[in-house]
Amino acid sequence: QVFPSQDPLDRADFNAVEYINTLFPTEQSLANIDEVVNKIRLKIRRLDDNIRTVVRGQTNVGQDGRQALEEAQKAIQQLFGKIKDIKDKAEKSEQMVKEITRDIKQLDHAKRHLTTSITTLNHLHMLAGGVDSLEAMTRRRQYGEVANLLQGVVNVLEHFNKYMGIPQIRQLSERVKAAQNELGQQILADFEEAFPSQGTKRPGGPSNVLRDACLVANVLDPRIKQEIIKKFIKQHLSEYLVLFQENQDVAWLDKIDRRYAWIKRQLVDYEEKYGRMFPQEWCMTERIAVEFCNVTRTELAKIMRTRAKEIEVKLLLFAIQRTTNFEGLLAKRFSGCTLADGTVKKPEVPPPSANPFLEDETGTETDEIVIEKSDTDKPKKPKVPDNPFHGIVSKCFEPHLYVYIESQDKNLGELIDRFVADFKAQGPPKPNVDEGGAVLPSCADLFVYYKKCMVQCSQLSTGEPMIALTTIFQKYLREYAWKILSGNLPKTTSSSGGLTITSLLKEKEGSEVAKFTLEELCLICSILSTAEYCLATTQQLEEKLKEKVDASLVERINLTGEMDTFSIVISNSIQLLVQDLDAACDPALTAMSKMQWQNVEHVGDQSPYVTSVILHIKQNVPIIRDNLASTRKYFTQFCIKFANSFIPKFINHLFKCKPISMVGAEQLLLDTHSLKMVLLDLPSIGSQVVRKAPASYTKIVVKGMTRAEMILKVVMAPHEPPVVFVDNYIKLLADCSTDTFQKILDMKGLKRSEQSSMLDLFRQRLPAPPSGVENTGSLSLSAPTPEQESSRIRKLEKLIKKRL
């Protein structure tokens, strides 16, 4: 294996012939052959010297290696002996240490056992005394002292868990449990006496006894604490259930404010009277508010089920607005720590879709959907965890949101009808260079309304109602596409057919009638721009809806069908523009095919039909380009589609020009070149700012018009040596179709007998060369032809000018 080297002689795939060719690339370089041979011989001598030196240096390697190996083996034996000595000494040292520390270990065990015994006796003494004191204080209701003592007794008792087999310890443990049970029952009885389930609350403030009793409840079984909290909150909200019974007038949605005003007063009253009675970590104020929300949610759901027919949209939105405001107030006042108990867990999901769009409500329609994530995420992110109360009451409105959805359906239907009426009243947009092709204002109005609906619905619910609203959005996006956009596109099917027939006779008059007016062209471009805006905005609308809706429902949001609808409108608009310009050029092409090309005596300037085509292009394309300035890609599509439509049609009309004389073919070639130059300049024709045409468009024009030029070149070629003519045809056109060859022969005006012999020869010549080779050859010939042909035609033009 050779070391890495840049020398070509060291390469694994070294080829002597290639190397010699690199040294002598041309015949002139062979003059230096002696110098190159001398260099190579010098290099060979140097390599021989190096090899000789290396070989001599290896003679003593074997002897030196054996000597080094023997020395290494001796060193290993010495090292092994030293390691064995160290191991023996270590074993002796370990045995000596064990003998020294044997007595010390016994003393250490004795000390540890003695310390444990003393500690356990102290704990036992503390436990026995604590149990006696606990029982005495319980009887005297000295809750302040009991709270501290009970915690200490429970902690000490934990040390005796492993001694429960001893009868005395077990007896003390049972006495502690009995004291705890007695304390629990006693405290519950005291609270029942202070806050009876039936009757009113005591007018006075809380007693110190109850405050200390709460501290004791913290140490007792958690069920005692929960029972106290439950009874107190139930007693505190008993008045609410009476005041806002289902049969009361204030219980209906129109007076929902009174419910929230009542709880605000109750919370203030609680803080003044009982704020210090309960420990702060109990969060009693928040617990009262949460229980109020749960009761309110249940009561509202019940009354709305009973009176569902009375619910109107304004009333429902009023109630939801007041409720979400109240939930926002709770989020500012409380942390939501008590919600972890399992009362409400679902509200954790909606906040991302409830709050984010609050920041965007004052934006424009583009800000709504084309909103940048960086702008919205900054204010939104901190708000999401700050509202754990979202939906704690307002969730009860979800089953009735169908009223809201039906209302939006009706409103959007009226909005679309208004758009249709406004369009009929105001008519199409006035043609203006600055304003033409602008997005229809109704489109902006529609998406502004969509924004408001989405923001509002996301605040109400992010579940099924959002899916229902999405379905409504889809329905009216389709209606907008068909009624406003497609419905207002100019109709051409009935008129264009008749016009093409009449235009066969009257070139200029027919073409003028067939064309759209300036207003109609501006309208088509305006509808195309609107559809393009709707397409982009609908895609972003879909993304925003997916952000708002619950994660489990994301897959059910799909606006692909609506985006396809707008794509169809765009495609139809472009097709209309292409058909209009194409139909305007038809009479000129028909006139070309009806000219007597065999009678053309001399080559002049471009023919009248070419001037007519160029005139139509210069009339239409600048208007379309200016009106589609905001959507350049669709203007490019228009150019490509027109080229794909016009060029094959032009070639078909070329075939109809028969017979053609040599001078006629030269005139047609000049006309074809003129059309080619105009088509290449089509995207920027009539514009002050000259832009380079897109490569995709240029490729289509060059390929199509070059084919037309090649057809004419074949027609101009003499047919006398038939073999040369057929081979020239195959090289220039690379078309193996006998139909095309037949058309070429017709253009040349050959007789049927000559054509049949020519066709036979053509069929014979085709299979001779392999298809792959023939294709590659034809491609290589046709590739440089555009430049060559353009230079030849320029020479032809100069000759014509000189003659003229």
mmCIF file of N, CA and C in Angstrom, residues 237 240-267 292-304 307 319 322-323 326 393 397:
data_model
loop_
_atom_site.group_PDB
_atom_site.id
_atom_site.type_symbol
_atom_site.label_atom_id
_atom_site.label_comp_id
_atom_site.label_asym_id
_atom_site.label_seq_id
_atom_site.Cartn_x
_atom_site.Cartn_y
_atom_site.Cartn_z
ATOM 1 N N LEU A 237 -73.006 29.486 51.694
ATOM 2 C CA LEU A 237 -73.685 29.654 50.408
ATOM 3 C C LEU A 237 -75.160 29.264 50.457
ATOM 4 N N TYR A 240 -77.418 31.879 49.071
ATOM 5 C CA TYR A 240 -77.346 32.022 47.600
ATOM 6 C C TYR A 240 -78.333 31.082 46.920
ATOM 7 N N LEU A 241 -78.405 29.838 47.397
ATOM 8 C CA LEU A 241 -79.302 28.857 46.795
ATOM 9 C C LEU A 241 -80.764 29.259 46.952
ATOM 10 N N VAL A 242 -81.056 29.963 48.053
ATOM 11 C CA VAL A 242 -82.440 30.394 48.273
ATOM 12 C C VAL A 242 -82.762 31.589 47.381
ATOM 13 N N LEU A 243 -81.838 32.559 47.335
ATOM 14 C CA LEU A 243 -82.104 33.793 46.582
ATOM 15 C C LEU A 243 -82.228 33.533 45.080
ATOM 16 N N PHE A 244 -81.402 32.606 44.575
ATOM 17 C CA PHE A 244 -81.348 32.405 43.126
ATOM 18 C C PHE A 244 -81.896 31.027 42.738
ATOM 19 N N GLN A 245 -83.024 30.684 43.345
ATOM 20 C CA GLN A 245 -83.684 29.434 42.959
ATOM 21 C C GLN A 245 -84.153 29.513 41.512
ATOM 22 N N GLU A 246 -84.391 28.349 40.932
ATOM 23 C CA GLU A 246 -84.750 28.288 39.521
ATOM 24 C C GLU A 246 -86.019 29.070 39.199
ATOM 25 N N ASN A 247 -86.933 29.147 40.133
ATOM 26 C CA ASN A 247 -88.207 29.823 39.873
ATOM 27 C C ASN A 247 -88.152 31.328 40.147
ATOM 28 N N GLN A 248 -86.997 31.809 40.591
ATOM 29 C CA GLN A 248 -86.879 33.238 40.885
ATOM 30 C C GLN A 248 -86.562 34.014 39.595
ATOM 31 N N ASP A 249 -87.023 35.267 39.556
ATOM 32 C CA ASP A 249 -86.819 36.103 38.376
ATOM 33 C C ASP A 249 -85.335 36.440 38.184
ATOM 34 N N VAL A 250 -84.611 36.611 39.307
ATOM 35 C CA VAL A 250 -83.190 36.992 39.219
ATOM 36 C C VAL A 250 -82.304 35.835 38.765
ATOM 37 N N ALA A 251 -82.870 34.630 38.663
ATOM 38 C CA ALA A 251 -82.060 33.464 38.308
ATOM 39 C C ALA A 251 -81.788 33.389 36.807
ATOM 40 N N TRP A 252 -82.532 34.128 35.960
ATOM 41 C CA TRP A 252 -82.377 34.030 34.505
ATOM 42 C C TRP A 252 -81.124 34.775 34.047
ATOM 43 N N LEU A 253 -80.729 34.513 32.787
ATOM 44 C CA LEU A 253 -79.454 35.003 32.259
ATOM 45 C C LEU A 253 -79.376 36.525 32.213
ATOM 46 N N ASP A 254 -80.511 37.188 32.018
ATOM 47 C CA ASP A 254 -80.452 38.648 31.875
ATOM 48 C C ASP A 254 -80.048 39.340 33.169
ATOM 49 N N LYS A 255 -80.147 38.636 34.297
ATOM 50 C CA LYS A 255 -79.759 39.221 35.590
ATOM 51 C C LYS A 255 -78.577 38.461 36.192
ATOM 52 N N ILE A 256 -77.738 37.935 35.322
ATOM 53 C CA ILE A 256 -76.608 37.128 35.801
ATOM 54 C C ILE A 256 -75.612 37.967 36.591
ATOM 55 N N ASP A 257 -75.598 39.282 36.324
ATOM 56 C CA ASP A 257 -74.702 40.170 37.069
ATOM 57 C C ASP A 257 -74.960 40.111 38.566
ATOM 58 N N ARG A 258 -76.216 39.912 38.943
ATOM 59 C CA ARG A 258 -76.560 39.923 40.372
ATOM 60 C C ARG A 258 -75.912 38.757 41.109
ATOM 61 N N ARG A 259 -75.757 37.638 40.423
ATOM 62 C CA ARG A 259 -75.086 36.494 41.047
ATOM 63 C C ARG A 259 -73.644 36.866 41.426
ATOM 64 N N TYR A 260 -72.959 37.476 40.485
ATOM 65 C CA TYR A 260 -71.550 37.797 40.720
ATOM 66 C C TYR A 260 -71.399 38.948 41.712
ATOM 67 N N ALA A 261 -72.355 39.866 41.702
ATOM 68 C CA ALA A 261 -72.326 40.942 42.701
ATOM 69 C C ALA A 261 -72.537 40.366 44.103
ATOM 70 N N TRP A 262 -73.419 39.368 44.212
ATOM 71 C CA TRP A 262 -73.699 38.755 45.521
ATOM 72 C C TRP A 262 -72.446 38.093 46.087
ATOM 73 N N ILE A 263 -71.720 37.299 45.258
ATOM 74 C CA ILE A 263 -70.546 36.593 45.770
ATOM 75 C C ILE A 263 -69.437 37.570 46.125
ATOM 76 N N LYS A 264 -69.336 38.684 45.389
ATOM 77 C CA LYS A 264 -68.325 39.678 45.739
ATOM 78 C C LYS A 264 -68.596 40.237 47.133
ATOM 79 N N ARG A 265 -69.858 40.547 47.426
ATOM 80 C CA ARG A 265 -70.210 41.058 48.768
ATOM 81 C C ARG A 265 -69.935 40.004 49.831
ATOM 82 N N GLN A 266 -70.243 38.750 49.513
ATOM 83 C CA GLN A 266 -70.029 37.681 50.499
ATOM 84 C C GLN A 266 -68.548 37.470 50.793
ATOM 85 N N LEU A 267 -67.728 37.579 49.791
ATOM 86 C CA LEU A 267 -66.291 37.397 50.010
ATOM 87 C C LEU A 267 -65.712 38.536 50.844
ATOM 88 N N PHE A 292 -68.806 28.386 44.789
ATOM 89 C CA PHE A 292 -69.848 29.232 44.204
ATOM 90 C C PHE A 292 -69.901 29.013 42.680
ATOM 91 N N CYS A 293 -68.727 28.933 42.045
ATOM 92 C CA CYS A 293 -68.680 28.726 40.588
ATOM 93 C C CYS A 293 -69.271 27.364 40.203
ATOM 94 N N ASN A 294 -68.937 26.345 40.989
ATOM 95 C CA ASN A 294 -69.472 25.009 40.689
ATOM 96 C C ASN A 294 -70.993 24.981 40.825
ATOM 97 N N VAL A 295 -71.495 25.594 41.913
ATOM 98 C CA VAL A 295 -72.947 25.640 42.132
ATOM 99 C C VAL A 295 -73.618 26.448 41.022
ATOM 100 N N THR A 296 -73.007 27.594 40.668
ATOM 101 C CA THR A 296 -73.582 28.451 39.628
ATOM 102 C C THR A 296 -73.615 27.725 38.292
ATOM 103 N N ARG A 297 -72.527 27.009 37.962
ATOM 104 C CA ARG A 297 -72.491 26.269 36.712
ATOM 105 C C ARG A 297 -73.615 25.239 36.647
ATOM 106 N N THR A 298 -73.809 24.518 37.746
ATOM 107 C CA THR A 298 -74.862 23.506 37.784
ATOM 108 C C THR A 298 -76.243 24.132 37.662
ATOM 109 N N GLU A 299 -76.462 25.225 38.423
ATOM 110 C CA GLU A 299 -77.775 25.871 38.412
ATOM 111 C C GLU A 299 -78.087 26.481 37.051
ATOM 112 N N LEU A 300 -77.087 27.133 36.459
ATOM 113 C CA LEU A 300 -77.315 27.744 35.146
ATOM 114 C C LEU A 300 -77.593 26.677 34.082
ATOM 115 N N ALA A 301 -76.861 25.569 34.145
ATOM 116 C CA ALA A 301 -77.095 24.489 33.185
ATOM 117 C C ALA A 301 -78.512 23.945 33.316
ATOM 118 N N LYS A 302 -78.969 23.827 34.564
ATOM 119 C CA LYS A 302 -80.310 23.294 34.813
ATOM 120 C C LYS A 302 -81.381 24.242 34.264
ATOM 121 N N ILE A 303 -81.248 25.533 34.570
ATOM 122 C CA ILE A 303 -82.281 26.483 34.149
ATOM 123 C C ILE A 303 -82.259 26.691 32.634
ATOM 124 N N MET A 304 -81.050 26.601 32.001
ATOM 125 C CA MET A 304 -80.991 26.760 30.544
ATOM 126 C C MET A 304 -81.590 25.546 29.827
ATOM 127 N N ARG A 307 -85.364 26.222 30.032
ATOM 128 C CA ARG A 307 -85.882 27.348 29.247
ATOM 129 C C ARG A 307 -85.039 27.555 27.974
ATOM 130 N N ALA A 319 -74.514 36.969 28.711
ATOM 131 C CA ALA A 319 -74.236 36.127 29.885
ATOM 132 C C ALA A 319 -72.806 35.590 29.835
ATOM 133 N N ARG A 322 -70.265 38.455 30.651
ATOM 134 C CA ARG A 322 -70.215 38.757 32.086
ATOM 135 C C ARG A 322 -69.520 37.633 32.856
ATOM 136 N N THR A 323 -69.775 36.397 32.416
ATOM 137 C CA THR A 323 -69.174 35.250 33.118
ATOM 138 C C THR A 323 -67.665 35.207 32.903
ATOM 139 N N PHE A 326 -66.008 37.739 34.992
ATOM 140 C CA PHE A 326 -65.928 37.298 36.392
ATOM 141 C C PHE A 326 -64.797 36.282 36.556
ATOM 142 N N VAL A 393 -67.201 28.398 35.068
ATOM 143 C CA VAL A 393 -68.650 28.650 35.005
ATOM 144 C C VAL A 393 -69.109 28.618 33.547
ATOM 145 N N PHE A 397 -72.277 26.966 29.175
ATOM 146 C CA PHE A 397 -72.903 27.563 27.992
ATOM 147 C C PHE A 397 -72.606 26.779 26.716
#
